[in-house]
């Protein structure tokens, strides 16, 4: 009888939690040991954030009950659009590029930042996706580079589909998506070629 009452109370507690909104921090943690891009020190870039999400702008996930039904929303306690942009800026600086006004203008437009819980037979998975478009232009508006980046993060074997379980998946997806920028040698080359000041030839002196 006592065990039955305990199970009922636990079920009621979980149901109550599922109806309460969660707010979680989703922060970027930069890996160490990044190699500097040759010529990057001669290039200045500025990074601007933009929100291109067409859905789920008011949340980063949604709680679900044991039947897979959506319950209360899960929000981020920080600005995730700004977090993505700042993470890209941090990594470009780590690669050796100068960050400041007057150089190549980079826009980082977040198109998705969301975790979806996938209920299983015994446990569930938190599956998060972070995606953004990066556009780099010269000061005159000439396009230098454009590409979309996307990554998925997974938190396996979760018992409760709530904010605490969504956070690791979102953090992993953010980290891996930004690392695609670090690994994009075509982007690095385009920035160096477009941002490096041409050397002025000097006439030989007699």
C-alpha positions as a printed Julia matrix, in Angstrom:
206×3 Matrix{Float64}:
  0.0    0.0     0.0
  2.8    2.4     0.89
  4.58   1.59   -2.36
  1.39   2.25   -4.33
  0.92   5.63   -2.66
  4.55   6.53   -3.35
  4.12   5.67   -7.05
  0.98   7.8    -7.24
  2.72  10.74   -5.6
  5.72  10.38   -7.93
  3.46  10.3   -10.98
  1.65  13.4    -9.75
  4.95  15.17   -9.15
  6.23  14.35  -12.64
  2.95  15.45  -14.22
  3.11  18.7   -12.29
  6.67  19.35  -13.43
  5.67  18.7   -17.03
  3.16  21.55  -16.8
  5.71  24.05  -15.51
  7.97  25.95  -17.91
 11.72  25.4   -17.65
 14.43  27.97  -18.45
 17.87  26.52  -19.2
 21.22  28.11  -20.12
 22.74  26.96  -23.41
 26.33  28.14  -23.61
 29.1   27.52  -26.13
 32.26  25.91  -24.83
 35.18  26.37  -27.21
 37.58  23.43  -27.65
 41.28  24.14  -27.25
 44.23  23.79  -29.62
 43.01  25.62  -32.72
 45.61  26.26  -35.41
 45.92  29.82  -36.68
 45.02  30.33  -40.35
 47.97  31.7   -42.37
 47.24  35.28  -43.42
 44.31  35.68  -41.03
 46.12  38.36  -39.03
 45.83  40.69  -42.02
 42.04  40.31  -42.24
 39.41  42.15  -40.18
 35.9   40.76  -39.79
 32.76  41.89  -37.99
 30.05  39.43  -36.96
 26.34  40.26  -36.68
 23.57  38.02  -35.37
 20.22  37.49  -37.09
 17.2   35.36  -36.22
 15.95  33.39  -39.21
 13.86  30.84  -37.32
 10.42  30.34  -38.82
  9.15  28.31  -35.85
  9.86  27.76  -32.16
 11.18  31.28  -31.61
  9.7   31.32  -28.12
 11.36  28.08  -26.96
 14.28  25.7   -27.44
 12.31  22.54  -26.62
  9.01  21.27  -25.27
  8.43  18.95  -22.34
  6.66  15.68  -23.01
  4.89  13.24  -20.74
  5.34   9.47  -20.77
  2.88   9.15  -23.66
  4.84  11.54  -25.86
  2.3   14.34  -25.55
  3.74  17.87  -25.6
  3.4   19.78  -22.35
  5.07  23.01  -21.14
  7.68  24.83  -23.19
 11.39  24.92  -22.39
 13.04  28.28  -22.95
 16.66  29.41  -22.9
 17.74  31.73  -20.1
 20.2   33.35  -22.52
 19.8   34.73  -26.05
 20.63  31.69  -28.2
 20.75  33.69  -31.45
 23.39  35.97  -29.93
 25.15  32.91  -28.48
 25.55  31.34  -31.94
 26.91  34.57  -33.41
 29.26  35.15  -30.49
 30.53  31.57  -30.74
 31.37  32.04  -34.42
 33.12  35.33  -33.64
 35.12  33.68  -30.85
 36.32  30.91  -33.13
 37.22  33.28  -35.98
 39.31  35.25  -33.51
 40.92  32.0   -32.33
 41.79  31.23  -35.94
 43.71  34.49  -36.08
 41.24  36.87  -37.73
 40.93  40.39  -36.33
 37.46  41.29  -35.04
 36.36  44.88  -35.52
 34.57  47.37  -37.76
 35.51  48.24  -41.31
 36.39  44.79  -42.58
 34.45  41.89  -44.03
 30.88  41.9   -42.7
 29.71  38.45  -41.6
 26.08  37.73  -40.78
 25.26  34.61  -38.79
 21.55  33.87  -39.16
 20.23  31.15  -36.87
 17.61  29.06  -38.67
 17.01  26.37  -36.05
 17.82  25.94  -32.38
 15.53  23.25  -31.02
 15.49  19.97  -29.15
 12.85  17.31  -29.72
 12.34  14.44  -27.31
 11.93  11.0   -28.89
 10.14   8.64  -26.47
 11.19   5.0   -26.48
  9.91   1.87  -24.77
 11.79   2.39  -21.5
 13.69   5.64  -21.99
 13.74   8.58  -24.36
 16.32  10.49  -26.38
 16.8   14.24  -26.53
 17.65  15.07  -30.16
 18.68  18.69  -30.77
 19.5   20.53  -33.98
 21.37  23.8   -34.34
 21.55  25.31  -37.82
 22.64  28.68  -39.14
 23.51  30.46  -42.39
 26.77  32.38  -42.65
 27.14  35.16  -45.21
 30.32  37.19  -45.66
 30.39  40.4   -47.72
 32.87  43.15  -48.47
 32.04  46.7   -47.44
 30.69  47.39  -50.95
 28.23  44.5   -50.62
 30.12  42.06  -52.81
 29.52  38.48  -51.7
 32.63  36.76  -50.38
 31.21  33.5   -49.05
 27.93  31.88  -48.1
 27.16  28.51  -46.53
 24.68  26.78  -44.24
 25.91  24.84  -41.2
 23.93  22.23  -39.29
 24.64  19.73  -36.54
 22.69  17.39  -34.29
 23.31  16.63  -30.62
 21.84  13.66  -28.76
 21.34  12.94  -25.07
 20.47   9.25  -24.75
 18.61   7.22  -22.13
 16.75  10.08  -20.46
 14.01   9.22  -17.99
 12.33  12.63  -17.85
 11.72  14.78  -20.92
 12.43  18.17  -19.35
 14.84  21.09  -19.53
 17.69  19.44  -17.67
 17.7   16.62  -20.21
 17.41  18.93  -23.24
 20.38  21.13  -22.3
 23.2   18.6   -23.02
 21.8   17.82  -26.47
 21.47  21.51  -27.36
 24.96  22.29  -26.08
 26.45  19.45  -28.13
 24.6   20.54  -31.27
 25.79  24.14  -30.82
 29.4   23.06  -30.27
 29.49  20.77  -33.3
 27.73  23.27  -35.6
 30.23  26.03  -34.77
 33.11  23.58  -35.18
 32.04  23.19  -38.8
 33.05  26.83  -39.25
 36.42  26.08  -37.69
 36.89  23.19  -40.11
 35.69  25.08  -43.2
 38.94  25.78  -45.03
 37.03  27.21  -48.01
 35.65  29.93  -45.73
 39.09  30.66  -44.31
 40.61  30.93  -47.78
 37.81  33.19  -49.04
 38.22  35.55  -46.08
 41.99  35.71  -46.46
 41.82  36.32  -50.21
 39.13  39.0   -49.91
 40.38  40.74  -46.8
 44.13  40.87  -47.28
 45.41  44.23  -48.39
 47.39  44.0   -51.63
 51.06  44.68  -51.27
 52.33  47.84  -52.95
 55.2   47.17  -55.28
 58.22  49.39  -54.78
 60.56  50.44  -57.53
 64.13  49.31  -57.13
 66.5   52.06  -56.14
 69.68  52.55  -58.06
